[in-house]
Amino acid sequence: REICNECGAGAVYWNKEHTTESRIREEKYRTVLQEVDVQSIECQSSLLYDPSSPSLAAGFNNGGHWGTLMPFKRTCEKQLGMPRRPVPRADTFFMLERMKGPNEWPASKDVEGLNIAVINGTEEWDKPILDRFPMSEDDAVANMNTFFQHGFAKYERDRSRADID
């Protein structure tokens, strides 16, 4: 609310997640944004198909769990068609260049001041995760470059293979 009011936001955009927790969180976002008369725009950008989009056949009562990817993919292709191709990078760049940001950035707290990722206790349960999956922009760029150098040409053929990293 504070940030929306401070910068005069007319809309807030976010990418939908597909978990029980995220549905609860996103419902809170919608409620708060509606209270302050700010439009909420949910985008689907992390998956080829929104898991809630295909119609389920009668008798499909296993909680929406498909078991494997291919039955879900085939159902989506049959009901929804092929996924759209990505927007060309140049089009995205030019669209972002035309967008107008706030005249003045809000004087909100920095991320560290929000206390949203505080790990209490002495057990460093997150260390093995962070060691295996480094999380920084530099690491992400390095992973992307490695993928384009060594994996991109084989991606279409090998993307469903669970035996390769």
PDB file of N, CA, C and O in Angstrom, residues 85-154:
ATOM      1  N   ARG A  85       5.208 -18.432 -29.282  1.00  0.00           N
ATOM      2  CA  ARG A  85       6.653 -18.230 -29.360  1.00  0.00           C
ATOM      3  C   ARG A  85       7.008 -17.025 -28.494  1.00  0.00           C
ATOM      4  O   ARG A  85       6.180 -16.114 -28.308  1.00  0.00           O
ATOM      5  N   PRO A  86       8.217 -16.990 -27.960  1.00  0.00           N
ATOM      6  CA  PRO A  86       8.618 -15.830 -27.154  1.00  0.00           C
ATOM      7  C   PRO A  86       8.607 -14.542 -27.976  1.00  0.00           C
ATOM      8  O   PRO A  86       8.840 -14.567 -29.186  1.00  0.00           O
ATOM      9  N   VAL A  87       8.328 -13.448 -27.310  1.00  0.00           N
ATOM     10  CA  VAL A  87       8.395 -12.139 -27.953  1.00  0.00           C
ATOM     11  C   VAL A  87       9.863 -11.874 -28.285  1.00  0.00           C
ATOM     12  O   VAL A  87      10.737 -12.102 -27.440  1.00  0.00           O
ATOM     13  N   PRO A  88      10.156 -11.411 -29.496  1.00  0.00           N
ATOM     14  CA  PRO A  88      11.557 -11.125 -29.832  1.00  0.00           C
ATOM     15  C   PRO A  88      12.181 -10.154 -28.835  1.00  0.00           C
ATOM     16  O   PRO A  88      11.524  -9.220 -28.354  1.00  0.00           O
ATOM     17  N   ARG A  89      13.434 -10.388 -28.535  1.00  0.00           N
ATOM     18  CA  ARG A  89      14.145  -9.596 -27.525  1.00  0.00           C
ATOM     19  C   ARG A  89      14.093  -8.107 -27.843  1.00  0.00           C
ATOM     20  O   ARG A  89      13.888  -7.286 -26.952  1.00  0.00           O
ATOM     21  N   ALA A  90      14.254  -7.750 -29.106  1.00  0.00           N
ATOM     22  CA  ALA A  90      14.247  -6.335 -29.482  1.00  0.00           C
ATOM     23  C   ALA A  90      12.892  -5.697 -29.182  1.00  0.00           C
ATOM     24  O   ALA A  90      12.820  -4.559 -28.702  1.00  0.00           O
ATOM     25  N   ASP A  91      11.792  -6.426 -29.440  1.00  0.00           N
ATOM     26  CA  ASP A  91      10.459  -5.893 -29.146  1.00  0.00           C
ATOM     27  C   ASP A  91      10.296  -5.630 -27.659  1.00  0.00           C
ATOM     28  O   ASP A  91       9.748  -4.610 -27.249  1.00  0.00           O
ATOM     29  N   THR A  92      10.767  -6.562 -26.844  1.00  0.00           N
ATOM     30  CA  THR A  92      10.688  -6.382 -25.395  1.00  0.00           C
ATOM     31  C   THR A  92      11.520  -5.178 -24.963  1.00  0.00           C
ATOM     32  O   THR A  92      11.085  -4.353 -24.162  1.00  0.00           O
ATOM     33  N   PHE A  93      12.727  -5.073 -25.505  1.00  0.00           N
ATOM     34  CA  PHE A  93      13.609  -3.953 -25.165  1.00  0.00           C
ATOM     35  C   PHE A  93      12.938  -2.613 -25.496  1.00  0.00           C
ATOM     36  O   PHE A  93      12.896  -1.712 -24.666  1.00  0.00           O
ATOM     37  N   PHE A  94      12.382  -2.496 -26.705  1.00  0.00           N
ATOM     38  CA  PHE A  94      11.769  -1.235 -27.112  1.00  0.00           C
ATOM     39  C   PHE A  94      10.514  -0.931 -26.300  1.00  0.00           C
ATOM     40  O   PHE A  94      10.237   0.224 -25.986  1.00  0.00           O
ATOM     41  N   MET A  95       9.749  -1.963 -25.927  1.00  0.00           N
ATOM     42  CA  MET A  95       8.581  -1.750 -25.090  1.00  0.00           C
ATOM     43  C   MET A  95       9.005  -1.201 -23.720  1.00  0.00           C
ATOM     44  O   MET A  95       8.423  -0.247 -23.214  1.00  0.00           O
ATOM     45  N   LEU A  96      10.045  -1.797 -23.139  1.00  0.00           N
ATOM     46  CA  LEU A  96      10.518  -1.334 -21.833  1.00  0.00           C
ATOM     47  C   LEU A  96      11.085   0.078 -21.918  1.00  0.00           C
ATOM     48  O   LEU A  96      10.931   0.865 -20.976  1.00  0.00           O
ATOM     49  N   GLU A  97      11.731   0.402 -23.008  1.00  0.00           N
ATOM     50  CA  GLU A  97      12.268   1.756 -23.196  1.00  0.00           C
ATOM     51  C   GLU A  97      11.147   2.805 -23.212  1.00  0.00           C
ATOM     52  O   GLU A  97      11.333   3.920 -22.765  1.00  0.00           O
ATOM     53  N   ARG A  98       9.976   2.435 -23.762  1.00  0.00           N
ATOM     54  CA  ARG A  98       8.851   3.381 -23.860  1.00  0.00           C
ATOM     55  C   ARG A  98       8.082   3.521 -22.551  1.00  0.00           C
ATOM     56  O   ARG A  98       7.310   4.459 -22.391  1.00  0.00           O
ATOM     57  N   MET A  99       8.247   2.563 -21.637  1.00  0.00           N
ATOM     58  CA  MET A  99       7.485   2.616 -20.385  1.00  0.00           C
ATOM     59  C   MET A  99       7.979   3.759 -19.507  1.00  0.00           C
ATOM     60  O   MET A  99       9.165   4.054 -19.463  1.00  0.00           O
ATOM     61  N   LYS A 100       7.051   4.361 -18.822  1.00  0.00           N
ATOM     62  CA  LYS A 100       7.387   5.480 -17.947  1.00  0.00           C
ATOM     63  C   LYS A 100       7.436   4.989 -16.508  1.00  0.00           C
ATOM     64  O   LYS A 100       6.466   4.424 -16.019  1.00  0.00           O
ATOM     65  N   GLY A 101       8.532   5.182 -15.849  1.00  0.00           N
ATOM     66  CA  GLY A 101       8.666   4.843 -14.441  1.00  0.00           C
ATOM     67  C   GLY A 101       8.174   5.986 -13.577  1.00  0.00           C
ATOM     68  O   GLY A 101       7.732   7.012 -14.082  1.00  0.00           O
ATOM     69  N   PRO A 102       8.262   5.831 -12.278  1.00  0.00           N
ATOM     70  CA  PRO A 102       7.809   6.912 -11.394  1.00  0.00           C
ATOM     71  C   PRO A 102       8.726   8.124 -11.509  1.00  0.00           C
ATOM     72  O   PRO A 102       9.916   8.006 -11.819  1.00  0.00           O
ATOM     73  N   ASN A 103       8.160   9.312 -11.278  1.00  0.00           N
ATOM     74  CA  ASN A 103       8.966  10.534 -11.292  1.00  0.00           C
ATOM     75  C   ASN A 103       9.991  10.519 -10.172  1.00  0.00           C
ATOM     76  O   ASN A 103      11.078  11.070 -10.298  1.00  0.00           O
ATOM     77  N   GLU A 104       9.599   9.895  -9.066  1.00  0.00           N
ATOM     78  CA  GLU A 104      10.503   9.808  -7.920  1.00  0.00           C
ATOM     79  C   GLU A 104      10.332   8.432  -7.299  1.00  0.00           C
ATOM     80  O   GLU A 104       9.216   7.991  -7.055  1.00  0.00           O
ATOM     81  N   TRP A 105      11.441   7.743  -7.053  1.00  0.00           N
ATOM     82  CA  TRP A 105      11.359   6.410  -6.461  1.00  0.00           C
ATOM     83  C   TRP A 105      10.933   6.520  -5.007  1.00  0.00           C
ATOM     84  O   TRP A 105      11.314   7.453  -4.304  1.00  0.00           O
ATOM     85  N   PRO A 106      10.127   5.591  -4.540  1.00  0.00           N
ATOM     86  CA  PRO A 106       9.641   5.654  -3.154  1.00  0.00           C
ATOM     87  C   PRO A 106      10.787   5.534  -2.150  1.00  0.00           C
ATOM     88  O   PRO A 106      11.799   4.900  -2.424  1.00  0.00           O
ATOM     89  N   ALA A 107      10.583   6.152  -0.998  1.00  0.00           N
ATOM     90  CA  ALA A 107      11.597   6.139   0.060  1.00  0.00           C
ATOM     91  C   ALA A 107      11.388   4.937   0.965  1.00  0.00           C
ATOM     92  O   ALA A 107      11.448   5.046   2.176  1.00  0.00           O
ATOM     93  N   SER A 108      11.115   3.800   0.381  1.00  0.00           N
ATOM     94  CA  SER A 108      10.847   2.599   1.154  1.00  0.00           C
ATOM     95  C   SER A 108      12.124   2.027   1.736  1.00  0.00           C
ATOM     96  O   SER A 108      13.225   2.428   1.378  1.00  0.00           O
ATOM     97  N   LYS A 109      11.960   1.036   2.593  1.00  0.00           N
ATOM     98  CA  LYS A 109      13.106   0.351   3.179  1.00  0.00           C
ATOM     99  C   LYS A 109      13.833  -0.455   2.115  1.00  0.00           C
ATOM    100  O   LYS A 109      13.212  -0.916   1.156  1.00  0.00           O
ATOM    101  N   ASP A 110      15.125  -0.675   2.325  1.00  0.00           N
ATOM    102  CA  ASP A 110      15.844  -1.576   1.434  1.00  0.00           C
ATOM    103  C   ASP A 110      15.488  -3.012   1.816  1.00  0.00           C
ATOM    104  O   ASP A 110      14.900  -3.271   2.868  1.00  0.00           O
ATOM    105  N   VAL A 111      15.808  -3.945   0.941  1.00  0.00           N
ATOM    106  CA  VAL A 111      15.411  -5.338   1.137  1.00  0.00           C
ATOM    107  C   VAL A 111      15.906  -5.871   2.481  1.00  0.00           C
ATOM    108  O   VAL A 111      15.175  -6.562   3.194  1.00  0.00           O
ATOM    109  N   GLU A 112      17.134  -5.567   2.850  1.00  0.00           N
ATOM    110  CA  GLU A 112      17.682  -6.066   4.116  1.00  0.00           C
ATOM    111  C   GLU A 112      16.875  -5.568   5.309  1.00  0.00           C
ATOM    112  O   GLU A 112      16.758  -6.249   6.323  1.00  0.00           O
ATOM    113  N   GLY A 113      16.267  -4.412   5.198  1.00  0.00           N
ATOM    114  CA  GLY A 113      15.499  -3.845   6.300  1.00  0.00           C
ATOM    115  C   GLY A 113      14.110  -4.441   6.460  1.00  0.00           C
ATOM    116  O   GLY A 113      13.414  -4.140   7.427  1.00  0.00           O
ATOM    117  N   LEU A 114      13.694  -5.283   5.532  1.00  0.00           N
ATOM    118  CA  LEU A 114      12.352  -5.859   5.593  1.00  0.00           C
ATOM    119  C   LEU A 114      12.264  -7.097   6.481  1.00  0.00           C
ATOM    120  O   LEU A 114      11.172  -7.543   6.824  1.00  0.00           O
ATOM    121  N   ASN A 115      13.416  -7.671   6.836  1.00  0.00           N
ATOM    122  CA  ASN A 115      13.461  -8.866   7.681  1.00  0.00           C
ATOM    123  C   ASN A 115      12.596 -10.010   7.136  1.00  0.00           C
ATOM    124  O   ASN A 115      11.877 -10.665   7.882  1.00  0.00           O
ATOM    125  N   ILE A 116      12.673 -10.251   5.835  1.00  0.00           N
ATOM    126  CA  ILE A 116      11.848 -11.305   5.246  1.00  0.00           C
ATOM    127  C   ILE A 116      12.620 -12.594   5.002  1.00  0.00           C
ATOM    128  O   ILE A 116      12.027 -13.600   4.647  1.00  0.00           O
ATOM    129  N   ALA A 117      13.911 -12.583   5.172  1.00  0.00           N
ATOM    130  CA  ALA A 117      14.691 -13.805   4.956  1.00  0.00           C
ATOM    131  C   ALA A 117      15.631 -14.037   6.116  1.00  0.00           C
ATOM    132  O   ALA A 117      16.786 -14.391   5.950  1.00  0.00           O
ATOM    133  N   VAL A 118      15.130 -13.858   7.310  1.00  0.00           N
ATOM    134  CA  VAL A 118      15.939 -14.031   8.502  1.00  0.00           C
ATOM    135  C   VAL A 118      15.941 -15.512   8.880  1.00  0.00           C
ATOM    136  O   VAL A 118      14.885 -16.130   9.013  1.00  0.00           O
ATOM    137  N   ILE A 119      17.135 -16.078   9.022  1.00  0.00           N
ATOM    138  CA  ILE A 119      17.266 -17.480   9.420  1.00  0.00           C
ATOM    139  C   ILE A 119      17.716 -17.492  10.871  1.00  0.00           C
ATOM    140  O   ILE A 119      18.787 -17.008  11.207  1.00  0.00           O
ATOM    141  N   ASN A 120      16.864 -18.026  11.736  1.00  0.00           N
ATOM    142  CA  ASN A 120      17.178 -18.092  13.158  1.00  0.00           C
ATOM    143  C   ASN A 120      17.751 -19.463  13.495  1.00  0.00           C
ATOM    144  O   ASN A 120      17.503 -20.436  12.799  1.00  0.00           O
ATOM    145  N   GLY A 121      18.485 -19.531  14.570  1.00  0.00           N
ATOM    146  CA  GLY A 121      19.032 -20.805  15.023  1.00  0.00           C
ATOM    147  C   GLY A 121      20.466 -20.991  14.546  1.00  0.00           C
ATOM    148  O   GLY A 121      21.031 -20.170  13.829  1.00  0.00           O
ATOM    149  N   THR A 122      21.062 -22.096  14.981  1.00  0.00           N
ATOM    150  CA  THR A 122      22.474 -22.338  14.658  1.00  0.00           C
ATOM    151  C   THR A 122      22.639 -23.309  13.496  1.00  0.00           C
ATOM    152  O   THR A 122      23.712 -23.385  12.907  1.00  0.00           O
ATOM    153  N   GLU A 123      21.602 -24.047  13.164  1.00  0.00           N
ATOM    154  CA  GLU A 123      21.707 -25.006  12.065  1.00  0.00           C
ATOM    155  C   GLU A 123      21.717 -24.262  10.726  1.00  0.00           C
ATOM    156  O   GLU A 123      20.816 -23.469  10.428  1.00  0.00           O
ATOM    157  N   GLU A 124      22.733 -24.494   9.934  1.00  0.00           N
ATOM    158  CA  GLU A 124      22.865 -23.827   8.638  1.00  0.00           C
ATOM    159  C   GLU A 124      22.279 -24.720   7.544  1.00  0.00           C
ATOM    160  O   GLU A 124      22.967 -25.171   6.637  1.00  0.00           O
ATOM    161  N   TRP A 125      20.955 -24.958   7.605  1.00  0.00           N
ATOM    162  CA  TRP A 125      20.296 -25.845   6.660  1.00  0.00           C
ATOM    163  C   TRP A 125      20.358 -25.323   5.236  1.00  0.00           C
ATOM    164  O   TRP A 125      20.274 -26.081   4.282  1.00  0.00           O
ATOM    165  N   ASP A 126      20.519 -24.000   5.090  1.00  0.00           N
ATOM    166  CA  ASP A 126      20.545 -23.404   3.754  1.00  0.00           C
ATOM    167  C   ASP A 126      21.900 -23.517   3.066  1.00  0.00           C
ATOM    168  O   ASP A 126      21.994 -23.394   1.848  1.00  0.00           O
ATOM    169  N   LYS A 127      22.967 -23.805   3.813  1.00  0.00           N
ATOM    170  CA  LYS A 127      24.318 -23.826   3.241  1.00  0.00           C
ATOM    171  C   LYS A 127      24.477 -24.839   2.107  1.00  0.00           C
ATOM    172  O   LYS A 127      24.982 -24.485   1.040  1.00  0.00           O
ATOM    173  N   PRO A 128      24.045 -26.109   2.262  1.00  0.00           N
ATOM    174  CA  PRO A 128      24.187 -27.050   1.142  1.00  0.00           C
ATOM    175  C   PRO A 128      23.421 -26.602  -0.115  1.00  0.00           C
ATOM    176  O   PRO A 128      23.879 -26.810  -1.233  1.00  0.00           O
ATOM    177  N   ILE A 129      22.289 -25.960   0.103  1.00  0.00           N
ATOM    178  CA  ILE A 129      21.508 -25.470  -1.037  1.00  0.00           C
ATOM    179  C   ILE A 129      22.269 -24.358  -1.748  1.00  0.00           C
ATOM    180  O   ILE A 129      22.415 -24.364  -2.978  1.00  0.00           O
ATOM    181  N   LEU A 130      22.754 -23.399  -0.966  1.00  0.00           N
ATOM    182  CA  LEU A 130      23.474 -22.272  -1.560  1.00  0.00           C
ATOM    183  C   LEU A 130      24.796 -22.705  -2.190  1.00  0.00           C
ATOM    184  O   LEU A 130      25.222 -22.139  -3.199  1.00  0.00           O
ATOM    185  N   ASP A 131      25.446 -23.730  -1.614  1.00  0.00           N
ATOM    186  CA  ASP A 131      26.677 -24.253  -2.215  1.00  0.00           C
ATOM    187  C   ASP A 131      26.388 -24.914  -3.552  1.00  0.00           C
ATOM    188  O   ASP A 131      27.153 -24.777  -4.508  1.00  0.00           O
ATOM    189  N   ARG A 132      25.287 -25.653  -3.637  1.00  0.00           N
ATOM    190  CA  ARG A 132      24.937 -26.377  -4.871  1.00  0.00           C
ATOM    191  C   ARG A 132      24.331 -25.446  -5.918  1.00  0.00           C
ATOM    192  O   ARG A 132      24.512 -25.612  -7.097  1.00  0.00           O
ATOM    193  N   PHE A 133      23.560 -24.448  -5.470  1.00  0.00           N
ATOM    194  CA  PHE A 133      22.866 -23.535  -6.374  1.00  0.00           C
ATOM    195  C   PHE A 133      23.186 -22.090  -6.002  1.00  0.00           C
ATOM    196  O   PHE A 133      22.379 -21.417  -5.365  1.00  0.00           O
ATOM    197  N   PRO A 134      24.363 -21.609  -6.385  1.00  0.00           N
ATOM    198  CA  PRO A 134      24.715 -20.220  -6.056  1.00  0.00           C
ATOM    199  C   PRO A 134      23.666 -19.256  -6.628  1.00  0.00           C
ATOM    200  O   PRO A 134      23.176 -19.461  -7.739  1.00  0.00           O
ATOM    201  N   MET A 135      23.325 -18.257  -5.843  1.00  0.00           N
ATOM    202  CA  MET A 135      22.245 -17.350  -6.231  1.00  0.00           C
ATOM    203  C   MET A 135      22.737 -15.922  -6.288  1.00  0.00           C
ATOM    204  O   MET A 135      22.631 -15.178  -5.319  1.00  0.00           O
ATOM    205  N   SER A 136      23.290 -15.567  -7.429  1.00  0.00           N
ATOM    206  CA  SER A 136      23.675 -14.189  -7.666  1.00  0.00           C
ATOM    207  C   SER A 136      23.488 -13.899  -9.145  1.00  0.00           C
ATOM    208  O   SER A 136      23.359 -14.822  -9.963  1.00  0.00           O
ATOM    209  N   GLU A 137      23.481 -12.646  -9.495  1.00  0.00           N
ATOM    210  CA  GLU A 137      23.337 -12.297 -10.909  1.00  0.00           C
ATOM    211  C   GLU A 137      24.517 -12.819 -11.716  1.00  0.00           C
ATOM    212  O   GLU A 137      24.342 -13.335 -12.822  1.00  0.00           O
ATOM    213  N   ASP A 138      25.719 -12.739 -11.156  1.00  0.00           N
ATOM    214  CA  ASP A 138      26.903 -13.243 -11.863  1.00  0.00           C
ATOM    215  C   ASP A 138      26.780 -14.748 -12.129  1.00  0.00           C
ATOM    216  O   ASP A 138      27.108 -15.227 -13.216  1.00  0.00           O
ATOM    217  N   ASP A 139      26.307 -15.506 -11.134  1.00  0.00           N
ATOM    218  CA  ASP A 139      26.119 -16.944 -11.320  1.00  0.00           C
ATOM    219  C   ASP A 139      25.051 -17.234 -12.366  1.00  0.00           C
ATOM    220  O   ASP A 139      25.194 -18.150 -13.185  1.00  0.00           O
ATOM    221  N   ALA A 140      23.977 -16.450 -12.356  1.00  0.00           N
ATOM    222  CA  ALA A 140      22.909 -16.650 -13.333  1.00  0.00           C
ATOM    223  C   ALA A 140      23.415 -16.385 -14.747  1.00  0.00           C
ATOM    224  O   ALA A 140      23.133 -17.149 -15.676  1.00  0.00           O
ATOM    225  N   VAL A 141      24.190 -15.330 -14.919  1.00  0.00           N
ATOM    226  CA  VAL A 141      24.751 -15.015 -16.244  1.00  0.00           C
ATOM    227  C   VAL A 141      25.706 -16.117 -16.682  1.00  0.00           C
ATOM    228  O   VAL A 141      25.694 -16.551 -17.842  1.00  0.00           O
ATOM    229  N   ALA A 142      26.541 -16.604 -15.764  1.00  0.00           N
ATOM    230  CA  ALA A 142      27.473 -17.686 -16.101  1.00  0.00           C
ATOM    231  C   ALA A 142      26.718 -18.948 -16.512  1.00  0.00           C
ATOM    232  O   ALA A 142      27.075 -19.611 -17.492  1.00  0.00           O
ATOM    233  N   ASN A 143      25.649 -19.301 -15.775  1.00  0.00           N
ATOM    234  CA  ASN A 143      24.832 -20.463 -16.132  1.00  0.00           C
ATOM    235  C   ASN A 143      24.181 -20.289 -17.498  1.00  0.00           C
ATOM    236  O   ASN A 143      24.127 -21.223 -18.302  1.00  0.00           O
ATOM    237  N   MET A 144      23.671 -19.096 -17.759  1.00  0.00           N
ATOM    238  CA  MET A 144      23.045 -18.833 -19.050  1.00  0.00           C
ATOM    239  C   MET A 144      24.067 -18.962 -20.180  1.00  0.00           C
ATOM    240  O   MET A 144      23.804 -19.601 -21.202  1.00  0.00           O
ATOM    241  N   ASN A 145      25.250 -18.398 -19.994  1.00  0.00           N
ATOM    242  CA  ASN A 145      26.280 -18.478 -21.025  1.00  0.00           C
ATOM    243  C   ASN A 145      26.716 -19.913 -21.261  1.00  0.00           C
ATOM    244  O   ASN A 145      26.912 -20.327 -22.409  1.00  0.00           O
ATOM    245  N   THR A 146      26.849 -20.691 -20.198  1.00  0.00           N
ATOM    246  CA  THR A 146      27.207 -22.111 -20.346  1.00  0.00           C
ATOM    247  C   THR A 146      26.128 -22.844 -21.128  1.00  0.00           C
ATOM    248  O   THR A 146      26.432 -23.652 -22.009  1.00  0.00           O
ATOM    249  N   PHE A 147      24.874 -22.557 -20.813  1.00  0.00           N
ATOM    250  CA  PHE A 147      23.774 -23.197 -21.531  1.00  0.00           C
ATOM    251  C   PHE A 147      23.845 -22.875 -23.020  1.00  0.00           C
ATOM    252  O   PHE A 147      23.720 -23.759 -23.873  1.00  0.00           O
ATOM    253  N   PHE A 148      24.040 -21.608 -23.362  1.00  0.00           N
ATOM    254  CA  PHE A 148      24.075 -21.246 -24.780  1.00  0.00           C
ATOM    255  C   PHE A 148      25.307 -21.802 -25.486  1.00  0.00           C
ATOM    256  O   PHE A 148      25.251 -22.154 -26.658  1.00  0.00           O
ATOM    257  N   GLN A 149      26.414 -21.923 -24.774  1.00  0.00           N
ATOM    258  CA  GLN A 149      27.626 -22.473 -25.392  1.00  0.00           C
ATOM    259  C   GLN A 149      27.550 -23.981 -25.567  1.00  0.00           C
ATOM    260  O   GLN A 149      28.022 -24.521 -26.559  1.00  0.00           O
ATOM    261  N   HIS A 150      26.959 -24.685 -24.596  1.00  0.00           N
ATOM    262  CA  HIS A 150      27.041 -26.147 -24.601  1.00  0.00           C
ATOM    263  C   HIS A 150      25.704 -26.878 -24.694  1.00  0.00           C
ATOM    264  O   HIS A 150      25.692 -28.058 -25.041  1.00  0.00           O
ATOM    265  N   GLY A 151      24.600 -26.233 -24.369  1.00  0.00           N
ATOM    266  CA  GLY A 151      23.356 -26.971 -24.282  1.00  0.00           C
ATOM    267  C   GLY A 151      22.256 -26.547 -25.243  1.00  0.00           C
ATOM    268  O   GLY A 151      21.368 -27.331 -25.556  1.00  0.00           O
ATOM    269  N   PHE A 152      22.295 -25.322 -25.706  1.00  0.00           N
ATOM    270  CA  PHE A 152      21.188 -24.788 -26.496  1.00  0.00           C
ATOM    271  C   PHE A 152      20.920 -25.601 -27.762  1.00  0.00           C
ATOM    272  O   PHE A 152      19.767 -25.901 -28.079  1.00  0.00           O
ATOM    273  N   ALA A 153      21.968 -25.969 -28.471  1.00  0.00           N
ATOM    274  CA  ALA A 153      21.805 -26.714 -29.728  1.00  0.00           C
ATOM    275  C   ALA A 153      21.142 -28.071 -29.494  1.00  0.00           C
ATOM    276  O   ALA A 153      20.467 -28.592 -30.377  1.00  0.00           O
ATOM    277  N   LYS A 154      21.318 -28.642 -28.302  1.00  0.00           N
ATOM    278  CA  LYS A 154      20.756 -29.964 -27.993  1.00  0.00           C
ATOM    279  C   LYS A 154      19.456 -29.875 -27.200  1.00  0.00           C
ATOM    280  O   LYS A 154      18.844 -30.891 -26.912  1.00  0.00           O
TER     281      LYS A 154
END
